[in-house]
XYZ file of N, CA and C in Angstrom:
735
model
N -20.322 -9.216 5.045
C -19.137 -10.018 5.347
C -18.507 -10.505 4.054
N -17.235 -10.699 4.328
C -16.402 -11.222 2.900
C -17.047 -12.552 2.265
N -17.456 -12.353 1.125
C -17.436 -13.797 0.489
C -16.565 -14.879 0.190
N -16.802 -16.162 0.737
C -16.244 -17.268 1.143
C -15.436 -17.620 -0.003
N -16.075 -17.351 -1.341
C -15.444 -17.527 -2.542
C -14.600 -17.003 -3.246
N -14.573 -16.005 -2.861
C -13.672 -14.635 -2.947
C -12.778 -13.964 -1.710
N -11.450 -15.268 -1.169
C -11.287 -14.461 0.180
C -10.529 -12.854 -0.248
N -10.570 -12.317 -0.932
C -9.801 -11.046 -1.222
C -10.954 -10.723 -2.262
N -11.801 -10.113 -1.967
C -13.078 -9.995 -2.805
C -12.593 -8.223 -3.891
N -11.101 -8.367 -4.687
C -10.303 -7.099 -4.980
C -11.163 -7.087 -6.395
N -12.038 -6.453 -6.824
C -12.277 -6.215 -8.322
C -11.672 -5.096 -8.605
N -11.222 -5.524 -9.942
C -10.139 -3.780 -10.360
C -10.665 -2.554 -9.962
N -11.599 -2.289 -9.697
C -12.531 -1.196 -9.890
C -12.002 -0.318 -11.103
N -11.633 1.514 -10.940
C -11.632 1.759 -12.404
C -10.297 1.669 -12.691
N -10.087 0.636 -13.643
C -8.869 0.984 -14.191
C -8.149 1.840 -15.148
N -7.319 2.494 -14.882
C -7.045 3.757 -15.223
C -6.227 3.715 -16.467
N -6.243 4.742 -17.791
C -5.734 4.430 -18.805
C -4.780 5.159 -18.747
N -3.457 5.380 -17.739
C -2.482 5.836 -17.579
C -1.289 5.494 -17.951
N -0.356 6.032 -18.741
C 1.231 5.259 -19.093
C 1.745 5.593 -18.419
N 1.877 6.813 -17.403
C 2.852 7.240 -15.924
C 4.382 8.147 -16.368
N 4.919 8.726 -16.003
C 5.606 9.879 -16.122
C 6.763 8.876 -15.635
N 7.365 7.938 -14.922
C 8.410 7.619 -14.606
C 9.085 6.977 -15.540
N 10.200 5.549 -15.116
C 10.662 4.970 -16.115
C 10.534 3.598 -14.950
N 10.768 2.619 -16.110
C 11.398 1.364 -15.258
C 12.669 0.803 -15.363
N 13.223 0.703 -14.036
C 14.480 0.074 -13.962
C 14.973 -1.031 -13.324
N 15.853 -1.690 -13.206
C 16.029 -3.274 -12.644
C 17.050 -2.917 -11.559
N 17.109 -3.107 -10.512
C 17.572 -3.250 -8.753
C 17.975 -4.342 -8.692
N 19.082 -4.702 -8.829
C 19.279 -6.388 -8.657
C 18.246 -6.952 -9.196
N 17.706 -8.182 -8.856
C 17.042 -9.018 -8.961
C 15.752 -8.645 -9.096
N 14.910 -7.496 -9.055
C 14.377 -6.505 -9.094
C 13.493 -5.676 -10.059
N 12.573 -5.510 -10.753
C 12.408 -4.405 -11.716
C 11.214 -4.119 -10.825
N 11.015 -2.757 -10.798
C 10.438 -1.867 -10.106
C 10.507 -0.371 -11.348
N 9.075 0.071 -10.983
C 8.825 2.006 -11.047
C 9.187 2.981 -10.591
N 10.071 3.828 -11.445
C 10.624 4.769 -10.351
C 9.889 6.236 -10.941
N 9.742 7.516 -9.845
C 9.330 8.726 -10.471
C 10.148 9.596 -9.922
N 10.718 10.454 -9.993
C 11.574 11.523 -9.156
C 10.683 12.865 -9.545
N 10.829 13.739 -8.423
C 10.349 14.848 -8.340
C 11.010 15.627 -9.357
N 10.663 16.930 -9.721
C 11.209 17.522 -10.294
C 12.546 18.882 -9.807
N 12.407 18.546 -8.293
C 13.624 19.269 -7.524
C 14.175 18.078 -6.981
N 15.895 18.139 -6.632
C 16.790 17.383 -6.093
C 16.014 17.252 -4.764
N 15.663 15.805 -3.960
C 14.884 15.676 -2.330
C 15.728 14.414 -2.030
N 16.201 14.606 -0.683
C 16.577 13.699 -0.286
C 15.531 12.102 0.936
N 13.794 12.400 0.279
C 13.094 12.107 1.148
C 12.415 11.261 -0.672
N 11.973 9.952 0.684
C 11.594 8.675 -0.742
C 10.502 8.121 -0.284
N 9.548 7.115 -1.031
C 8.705 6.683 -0.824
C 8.205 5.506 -0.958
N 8.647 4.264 -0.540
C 8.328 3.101 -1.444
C 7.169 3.042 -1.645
N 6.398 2.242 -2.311
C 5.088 1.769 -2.896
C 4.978 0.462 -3.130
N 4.024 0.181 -2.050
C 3.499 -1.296 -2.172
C 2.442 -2.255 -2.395
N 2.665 -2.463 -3.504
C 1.253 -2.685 -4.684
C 0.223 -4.072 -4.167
N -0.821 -3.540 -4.767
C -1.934 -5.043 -3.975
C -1.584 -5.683 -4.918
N -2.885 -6.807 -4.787
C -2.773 -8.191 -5.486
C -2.531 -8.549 -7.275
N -2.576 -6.748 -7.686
C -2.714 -6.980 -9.078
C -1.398 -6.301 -9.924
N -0.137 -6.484 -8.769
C 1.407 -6.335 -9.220
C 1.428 -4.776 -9.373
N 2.552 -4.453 -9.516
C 3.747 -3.491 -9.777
C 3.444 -2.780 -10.880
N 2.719 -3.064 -12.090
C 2.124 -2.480 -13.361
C 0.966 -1.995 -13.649
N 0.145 -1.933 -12.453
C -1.304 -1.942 -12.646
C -1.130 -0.511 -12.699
N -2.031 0.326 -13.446
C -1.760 1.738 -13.389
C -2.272 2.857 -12.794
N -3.062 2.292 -11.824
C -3.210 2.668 -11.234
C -2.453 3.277 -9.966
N -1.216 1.957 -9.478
C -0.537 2.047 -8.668
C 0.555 3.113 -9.161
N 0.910 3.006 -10.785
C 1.493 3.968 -11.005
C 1.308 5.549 -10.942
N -0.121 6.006 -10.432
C -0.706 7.090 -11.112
C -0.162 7.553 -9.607
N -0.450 6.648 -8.590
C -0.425 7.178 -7.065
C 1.244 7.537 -6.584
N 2.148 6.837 -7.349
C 3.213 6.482 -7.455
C 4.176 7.893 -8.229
N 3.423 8.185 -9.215
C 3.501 9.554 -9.955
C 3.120 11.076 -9.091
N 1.819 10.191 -8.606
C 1.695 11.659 -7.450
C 2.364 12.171 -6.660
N 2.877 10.384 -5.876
C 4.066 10.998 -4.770
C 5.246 11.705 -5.141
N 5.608 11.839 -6.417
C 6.960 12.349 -6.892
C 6.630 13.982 -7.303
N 5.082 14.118 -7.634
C 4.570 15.563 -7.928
C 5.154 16.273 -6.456
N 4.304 15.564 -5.365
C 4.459 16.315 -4.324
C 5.660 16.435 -3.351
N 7.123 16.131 -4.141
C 8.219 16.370 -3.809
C 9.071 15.047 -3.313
N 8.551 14.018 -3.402
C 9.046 12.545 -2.869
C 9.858 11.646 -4.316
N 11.062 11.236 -3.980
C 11.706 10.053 -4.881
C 10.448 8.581 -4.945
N 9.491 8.344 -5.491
C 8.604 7.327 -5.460
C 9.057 6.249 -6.252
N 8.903 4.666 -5.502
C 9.476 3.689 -6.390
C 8.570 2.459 -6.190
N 7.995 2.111 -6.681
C 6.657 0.755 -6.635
C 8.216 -0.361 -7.336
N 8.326 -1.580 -6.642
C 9.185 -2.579 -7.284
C 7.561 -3.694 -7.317
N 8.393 -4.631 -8.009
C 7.957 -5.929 -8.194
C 8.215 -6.399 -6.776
N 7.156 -6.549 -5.941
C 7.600 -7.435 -4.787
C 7.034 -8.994 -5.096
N 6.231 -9.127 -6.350
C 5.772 -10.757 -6.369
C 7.367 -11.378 -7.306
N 8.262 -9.953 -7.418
C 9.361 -10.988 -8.270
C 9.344 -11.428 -9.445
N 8.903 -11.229 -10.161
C 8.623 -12.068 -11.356
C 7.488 -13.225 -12.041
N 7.048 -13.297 -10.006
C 5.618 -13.862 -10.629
C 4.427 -13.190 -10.831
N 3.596 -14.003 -11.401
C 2.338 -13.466 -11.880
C 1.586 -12.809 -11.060
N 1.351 -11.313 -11.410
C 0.222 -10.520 -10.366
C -1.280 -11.318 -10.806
N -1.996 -10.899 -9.559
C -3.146 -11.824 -9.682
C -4.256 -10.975 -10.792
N -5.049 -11.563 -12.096
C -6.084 -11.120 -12.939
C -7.481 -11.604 -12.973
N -8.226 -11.287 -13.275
C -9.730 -11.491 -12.709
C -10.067 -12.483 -13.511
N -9.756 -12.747 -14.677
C -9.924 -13.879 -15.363
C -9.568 -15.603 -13.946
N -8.339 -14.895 -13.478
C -8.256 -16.427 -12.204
C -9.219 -16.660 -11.651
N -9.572 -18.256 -11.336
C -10.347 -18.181 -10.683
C -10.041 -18.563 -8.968
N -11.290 -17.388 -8.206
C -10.560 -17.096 -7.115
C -10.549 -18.616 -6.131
N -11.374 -19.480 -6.226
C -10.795 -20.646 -5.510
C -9.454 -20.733 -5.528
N -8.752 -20.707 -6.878
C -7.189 -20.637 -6.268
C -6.490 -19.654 -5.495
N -7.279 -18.687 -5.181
C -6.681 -18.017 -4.305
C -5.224 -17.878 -3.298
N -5.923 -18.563 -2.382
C -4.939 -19.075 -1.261
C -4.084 -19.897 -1.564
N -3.777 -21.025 -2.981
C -2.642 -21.258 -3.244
C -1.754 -20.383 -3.897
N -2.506 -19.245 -4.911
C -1.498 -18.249 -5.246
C -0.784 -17.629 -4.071
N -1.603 -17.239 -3.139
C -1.007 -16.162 -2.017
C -0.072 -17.118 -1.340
N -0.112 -18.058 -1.471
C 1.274 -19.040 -0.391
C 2.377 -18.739 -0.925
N 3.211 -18.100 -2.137
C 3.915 -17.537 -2.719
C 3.989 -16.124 -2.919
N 3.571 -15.588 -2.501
C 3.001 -14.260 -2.003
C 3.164 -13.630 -1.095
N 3.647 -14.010 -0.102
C 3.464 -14.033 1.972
C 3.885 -12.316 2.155
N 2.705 -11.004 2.087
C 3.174 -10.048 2.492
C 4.141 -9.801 3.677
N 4.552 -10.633 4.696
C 5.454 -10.497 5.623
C 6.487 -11.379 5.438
N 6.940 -11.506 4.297
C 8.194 -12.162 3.218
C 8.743 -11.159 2.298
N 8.808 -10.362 2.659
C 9.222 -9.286 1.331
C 10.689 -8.228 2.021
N 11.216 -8.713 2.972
C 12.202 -8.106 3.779
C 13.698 -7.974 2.675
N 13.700 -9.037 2.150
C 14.803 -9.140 1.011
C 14.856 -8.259 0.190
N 13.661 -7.824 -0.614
C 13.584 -7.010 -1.399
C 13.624 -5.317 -1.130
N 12.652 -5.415 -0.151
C 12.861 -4.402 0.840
C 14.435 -3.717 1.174
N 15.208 -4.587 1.462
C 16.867 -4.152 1.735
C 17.282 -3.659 0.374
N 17.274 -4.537 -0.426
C 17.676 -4.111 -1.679
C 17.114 -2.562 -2.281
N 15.920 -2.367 -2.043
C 14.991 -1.067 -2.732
C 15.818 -0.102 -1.760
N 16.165 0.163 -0.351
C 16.155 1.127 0.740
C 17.733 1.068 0.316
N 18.408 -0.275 0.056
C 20.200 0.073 -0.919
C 20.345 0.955 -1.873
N 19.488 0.706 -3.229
C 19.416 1.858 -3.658
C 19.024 2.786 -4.164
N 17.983 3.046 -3.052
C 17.791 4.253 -2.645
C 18.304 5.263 -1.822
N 19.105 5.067 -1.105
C 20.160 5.498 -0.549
C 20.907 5.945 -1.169
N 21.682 4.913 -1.680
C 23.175 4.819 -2.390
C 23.458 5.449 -3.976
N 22.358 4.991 -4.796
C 21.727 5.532 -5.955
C 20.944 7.189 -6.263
N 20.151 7.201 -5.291
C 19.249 7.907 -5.283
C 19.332 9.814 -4.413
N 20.288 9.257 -3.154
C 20.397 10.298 -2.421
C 19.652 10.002 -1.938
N 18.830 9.049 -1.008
C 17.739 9.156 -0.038
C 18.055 8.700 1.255
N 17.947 9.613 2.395
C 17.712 9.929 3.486
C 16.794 9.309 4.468
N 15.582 9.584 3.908
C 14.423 9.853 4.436
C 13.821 8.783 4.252
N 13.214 7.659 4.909
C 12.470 6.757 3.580
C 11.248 6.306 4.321
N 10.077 6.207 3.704
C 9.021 6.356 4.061
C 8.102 5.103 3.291
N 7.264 4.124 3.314
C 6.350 3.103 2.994
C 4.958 3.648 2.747
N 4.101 3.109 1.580
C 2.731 2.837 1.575
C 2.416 1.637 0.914
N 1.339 1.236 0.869
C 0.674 0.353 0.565
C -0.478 -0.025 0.478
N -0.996 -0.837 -0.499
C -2.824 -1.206 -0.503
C -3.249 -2.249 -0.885
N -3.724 -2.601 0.282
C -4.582 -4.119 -0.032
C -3.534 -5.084 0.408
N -3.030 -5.724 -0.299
C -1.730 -6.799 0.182
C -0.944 -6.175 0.734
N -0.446 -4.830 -0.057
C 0.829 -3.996 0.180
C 0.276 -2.816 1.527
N -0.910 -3.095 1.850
C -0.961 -2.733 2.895
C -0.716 -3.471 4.283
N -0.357 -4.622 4.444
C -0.355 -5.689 5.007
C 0.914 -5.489 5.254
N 1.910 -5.643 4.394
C 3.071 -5.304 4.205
C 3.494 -4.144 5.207
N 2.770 -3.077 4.711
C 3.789 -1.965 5.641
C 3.118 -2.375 7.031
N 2.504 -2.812 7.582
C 2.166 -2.943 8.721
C 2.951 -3.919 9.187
N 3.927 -5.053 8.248
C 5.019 -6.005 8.603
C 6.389 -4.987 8.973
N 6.293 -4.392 8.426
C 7.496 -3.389 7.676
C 7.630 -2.330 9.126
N 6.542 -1.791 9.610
C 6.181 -0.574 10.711
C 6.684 -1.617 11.699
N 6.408 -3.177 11.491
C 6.696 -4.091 13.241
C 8.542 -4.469 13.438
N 9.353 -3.730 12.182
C 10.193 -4.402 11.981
C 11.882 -4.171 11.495
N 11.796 -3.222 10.222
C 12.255 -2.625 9.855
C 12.962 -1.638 10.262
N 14.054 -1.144 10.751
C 14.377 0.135 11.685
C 14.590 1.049 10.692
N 14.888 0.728 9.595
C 15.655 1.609 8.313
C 14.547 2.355 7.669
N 13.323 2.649 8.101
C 11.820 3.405 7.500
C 11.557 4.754 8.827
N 11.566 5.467 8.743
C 10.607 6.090 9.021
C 9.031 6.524 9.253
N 7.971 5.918 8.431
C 6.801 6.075 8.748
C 6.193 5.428 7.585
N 5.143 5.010 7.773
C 4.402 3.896 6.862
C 2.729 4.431 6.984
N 2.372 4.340 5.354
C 0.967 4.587 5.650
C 0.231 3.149 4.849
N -0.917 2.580 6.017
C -1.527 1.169 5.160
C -3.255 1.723 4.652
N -2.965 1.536 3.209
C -3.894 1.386 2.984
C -5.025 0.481 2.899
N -6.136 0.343 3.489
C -6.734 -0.899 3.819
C -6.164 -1.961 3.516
N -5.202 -2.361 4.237
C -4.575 -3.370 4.647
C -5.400 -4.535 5.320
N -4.896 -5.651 4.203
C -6.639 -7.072 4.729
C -5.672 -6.832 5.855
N -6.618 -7.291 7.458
C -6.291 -7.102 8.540
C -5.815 -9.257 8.774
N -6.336 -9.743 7.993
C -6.253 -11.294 8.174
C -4.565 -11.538 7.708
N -3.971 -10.673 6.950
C -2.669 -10.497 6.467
C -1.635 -10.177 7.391
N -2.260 -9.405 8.384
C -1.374 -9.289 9.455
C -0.810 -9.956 10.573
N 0.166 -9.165 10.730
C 0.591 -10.260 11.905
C 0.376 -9.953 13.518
N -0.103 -10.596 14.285
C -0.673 -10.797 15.307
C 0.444 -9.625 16.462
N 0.854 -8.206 16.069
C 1.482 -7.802 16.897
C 1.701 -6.700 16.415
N 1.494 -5.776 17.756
C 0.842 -3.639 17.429
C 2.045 -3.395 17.476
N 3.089 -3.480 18.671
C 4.066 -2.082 18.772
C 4.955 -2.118 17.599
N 3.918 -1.405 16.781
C 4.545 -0.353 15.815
C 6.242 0.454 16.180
N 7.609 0.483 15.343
C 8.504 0.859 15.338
C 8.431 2.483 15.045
N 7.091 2.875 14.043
C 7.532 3.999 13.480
C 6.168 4.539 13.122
N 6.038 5.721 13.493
C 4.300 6.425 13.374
C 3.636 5.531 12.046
N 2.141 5.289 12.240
C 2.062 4.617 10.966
C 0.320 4.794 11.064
N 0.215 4.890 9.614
C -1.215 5.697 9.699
C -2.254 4.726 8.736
N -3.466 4.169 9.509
C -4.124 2.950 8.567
C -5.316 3.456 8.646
N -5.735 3.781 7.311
C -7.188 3.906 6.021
C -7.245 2.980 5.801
N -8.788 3.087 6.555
C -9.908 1.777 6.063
C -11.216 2.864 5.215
N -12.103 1.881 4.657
C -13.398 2.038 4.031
C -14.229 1.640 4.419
N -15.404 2.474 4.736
C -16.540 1.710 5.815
C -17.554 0.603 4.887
N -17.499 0.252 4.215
C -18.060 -0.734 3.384
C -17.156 -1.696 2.758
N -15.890 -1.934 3.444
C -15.282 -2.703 2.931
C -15.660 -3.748 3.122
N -15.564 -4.906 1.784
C -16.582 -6.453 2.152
C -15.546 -7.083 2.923
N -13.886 -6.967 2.529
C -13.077 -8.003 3.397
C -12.296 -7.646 4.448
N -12.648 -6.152 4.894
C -12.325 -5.694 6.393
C -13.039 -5.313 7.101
N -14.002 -6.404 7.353
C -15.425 -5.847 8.605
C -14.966 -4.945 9.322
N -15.694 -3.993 9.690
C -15.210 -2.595 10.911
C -14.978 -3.363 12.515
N -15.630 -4.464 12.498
C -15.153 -5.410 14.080
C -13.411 -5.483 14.101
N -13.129 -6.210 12.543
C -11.565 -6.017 12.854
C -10.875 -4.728 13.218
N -11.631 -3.741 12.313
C -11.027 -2.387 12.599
C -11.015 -2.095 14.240
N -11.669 -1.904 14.467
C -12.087 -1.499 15.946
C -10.909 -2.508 16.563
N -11.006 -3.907 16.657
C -10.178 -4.331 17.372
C -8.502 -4.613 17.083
N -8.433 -4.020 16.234
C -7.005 -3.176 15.989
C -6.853 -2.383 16.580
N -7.588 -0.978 16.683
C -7.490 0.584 17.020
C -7.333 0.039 18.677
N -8.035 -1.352 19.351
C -7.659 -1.601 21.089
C -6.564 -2.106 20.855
N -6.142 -2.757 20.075
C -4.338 -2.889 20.578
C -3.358 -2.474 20.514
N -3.592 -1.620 19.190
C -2.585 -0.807 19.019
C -2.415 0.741 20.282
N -3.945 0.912 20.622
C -3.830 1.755 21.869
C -3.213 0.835 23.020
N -3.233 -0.122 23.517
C -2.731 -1.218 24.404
C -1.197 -1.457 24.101
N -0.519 -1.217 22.914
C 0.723 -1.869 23.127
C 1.770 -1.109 22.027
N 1.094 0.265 21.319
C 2.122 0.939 20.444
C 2.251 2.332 21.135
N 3.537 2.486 20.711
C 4.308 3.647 21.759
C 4.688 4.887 20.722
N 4.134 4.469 19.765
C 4.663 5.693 18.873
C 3.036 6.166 18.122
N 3.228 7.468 17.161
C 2.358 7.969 16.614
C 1.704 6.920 15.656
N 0.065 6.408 15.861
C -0.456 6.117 14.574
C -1.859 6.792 14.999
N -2.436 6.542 13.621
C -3.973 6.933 13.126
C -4.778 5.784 12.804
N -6.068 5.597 12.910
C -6.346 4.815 12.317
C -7.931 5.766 11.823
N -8.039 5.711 10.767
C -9.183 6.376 9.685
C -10.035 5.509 8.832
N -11.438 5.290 9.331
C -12.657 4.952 8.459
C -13.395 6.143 7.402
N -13.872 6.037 6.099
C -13.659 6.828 5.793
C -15.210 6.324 5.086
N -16.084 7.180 5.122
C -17.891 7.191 5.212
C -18.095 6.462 3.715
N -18.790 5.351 4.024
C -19.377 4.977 2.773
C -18.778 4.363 1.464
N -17.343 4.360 1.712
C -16.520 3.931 0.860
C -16.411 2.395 0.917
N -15.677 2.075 -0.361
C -15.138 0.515 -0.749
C -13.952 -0.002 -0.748
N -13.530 -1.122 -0.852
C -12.358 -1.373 -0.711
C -11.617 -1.013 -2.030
N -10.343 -0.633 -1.659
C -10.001 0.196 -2.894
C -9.908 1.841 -3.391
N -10.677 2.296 -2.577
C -11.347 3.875 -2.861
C -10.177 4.845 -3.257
N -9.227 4.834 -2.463
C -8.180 5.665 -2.727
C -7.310 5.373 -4.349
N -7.121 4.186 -4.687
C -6.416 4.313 -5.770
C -7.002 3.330 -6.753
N -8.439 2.521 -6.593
C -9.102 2.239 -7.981
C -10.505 2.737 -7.781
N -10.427 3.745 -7.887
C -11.534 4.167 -7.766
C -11.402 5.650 -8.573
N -12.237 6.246 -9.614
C -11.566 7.303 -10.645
C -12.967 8.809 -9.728
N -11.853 9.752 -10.115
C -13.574 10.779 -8.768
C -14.189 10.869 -9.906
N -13.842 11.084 -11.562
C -14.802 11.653 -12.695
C -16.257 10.489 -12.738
N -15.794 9.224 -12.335
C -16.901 8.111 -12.628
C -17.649 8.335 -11.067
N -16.903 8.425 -10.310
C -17.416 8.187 -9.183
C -17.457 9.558 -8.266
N -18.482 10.545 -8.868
C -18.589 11.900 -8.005
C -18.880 12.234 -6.901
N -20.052 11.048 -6.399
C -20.005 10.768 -5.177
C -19.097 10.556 -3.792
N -18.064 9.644 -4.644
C -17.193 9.465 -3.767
C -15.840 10.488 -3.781
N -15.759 11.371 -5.085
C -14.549 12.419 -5.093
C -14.438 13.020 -3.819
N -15.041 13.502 -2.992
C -14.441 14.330 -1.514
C -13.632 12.809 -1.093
N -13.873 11.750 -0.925
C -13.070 10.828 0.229
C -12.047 10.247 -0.605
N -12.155 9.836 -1.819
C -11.059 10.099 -2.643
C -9.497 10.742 -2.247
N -10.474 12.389 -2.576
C -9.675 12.857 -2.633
C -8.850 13.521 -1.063
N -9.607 13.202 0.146
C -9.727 13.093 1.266
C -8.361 12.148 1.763
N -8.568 10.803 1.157
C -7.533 10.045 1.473
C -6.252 10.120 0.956
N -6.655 10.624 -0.199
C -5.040 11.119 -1.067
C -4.244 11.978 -0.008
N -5.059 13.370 0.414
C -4.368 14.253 1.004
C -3.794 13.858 2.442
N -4.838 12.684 3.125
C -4.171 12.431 4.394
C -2.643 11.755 4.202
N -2.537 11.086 3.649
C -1.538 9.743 3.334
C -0.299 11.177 2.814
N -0.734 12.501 2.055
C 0.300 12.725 1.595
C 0.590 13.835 3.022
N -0.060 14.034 3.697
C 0.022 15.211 5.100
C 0.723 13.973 6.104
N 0.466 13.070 6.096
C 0.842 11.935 6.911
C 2.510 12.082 6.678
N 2.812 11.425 5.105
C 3.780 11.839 4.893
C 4.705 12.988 5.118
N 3.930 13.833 4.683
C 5.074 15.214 5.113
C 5.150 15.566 6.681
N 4.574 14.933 7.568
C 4.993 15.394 8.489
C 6.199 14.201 9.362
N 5.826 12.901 8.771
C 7.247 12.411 9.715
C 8.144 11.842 8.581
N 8.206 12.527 7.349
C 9.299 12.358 6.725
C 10.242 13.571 6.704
């Protein structure tokens, strides 16, 4: 079970020594990561970063991928300008950082990124992920948003969410079966409501033996063990994608 002291028990895991192939640019009020594919696509991807901001490079590496595999990818600053959370904090403050934080507060920014991306960008198509906080998020985003198409959450804390399934838009949620701050009880009693009260396509995927985090801090060269689910989850999220974008 999650430790009391640690309600988001997020250690970087590996952090990746990546500078990222995109650039950064400012959206209004805004600075965010952008990557573009290397063919003209009219199909995009936002990216929605956990607790450790918009720069972590990890988020960029995943962010870079999506643009390999033919997607406009754009991670913004959704904390705005404030401070992403660092391990040096200590986590008792937790829950006052996150009161400034509120993953189902990010609708503003949201309009602005899907403006221009549209308008800027040529995008059509527009599609959500997220992990950890920013998984929380697209699961706000899937209850809400009409202007998305399909959302994938990556272990999304389930305590982040908001108390309501029918999903707007297929939406596909990776969990880790050893995750310390998403007991599999929550899982499970997600997968009954969302069968009880969503009308559109989702998934929901536990994925053997894994941690919180697995998909994007987690490196397969350190961690060989875990490279098949790794790389397992990469491919679902990007098959997820290509099929309802």
């Amino acid at each position: 079970m999650a430790n009391e002291l640690k309600p988001c028990p997020c250690d970087i895991g590996d952090r990746f020594d990546y500078g990222g192939r995109g650039q950064e640019v400012q959206v209004e009020h805004i600075q965010a990561y952008i990557c573009k594919p290397s063919v003209s696509t009219d199909k995009a991807v936002i990216v929605i970063h956990d607790i450790f901001g918009w720069q972590l490079p990890n988020t960029r590496y995943i962010t870079d991928m999506l643009a390999t595999n033919g997607y406009i990818a754009v991670c913004p600053d959704f904390f705005v300008g404030q401070e992403a959370w660092k391990l040096s904090n200590d986590w008792a403050s937790f829950d006052d950082w996150l009161k400034t934080r509120n993953a189902s507060k990010i609708d503003k920014e949201v309009d602005v990124i899907l403006k221009y991306l549209k308008e800027q960008c040529g995008a059509k198509k527009i599609g959500a992920i997220g992990f950890c906080w920013g998984g929380a998020a697209v699961q706000h985003l899937m209850l809400k948003n009409p202007h998305l198409k399909t959302g994938v959450s990556l272990y999304g804390v389930i305590k982040f969410f908001e108390d309501r399934f029918s999903l707007l838009h297929p939406t596909f949620f990776i969990f880790a079966e050893k995750d310390e701050v998403i007991p599999l009880d929550q899982v499970t009693l997600l997968e009954q409501k969302l069968k009880q009260n969503c009308k559109v396509d989702y998934e929901v995927k536990i994925y053997p033996g894994q941690t919180h985090g697995f998909v994007h801090r987690k490196r397969e060269d350190i961690n060989p063990q875990d490279k098949p689910y790794i790389e397992e989850g990469r491919k679902d999220m990007i098959n997820w994608l290509n099929k309802y974008l």
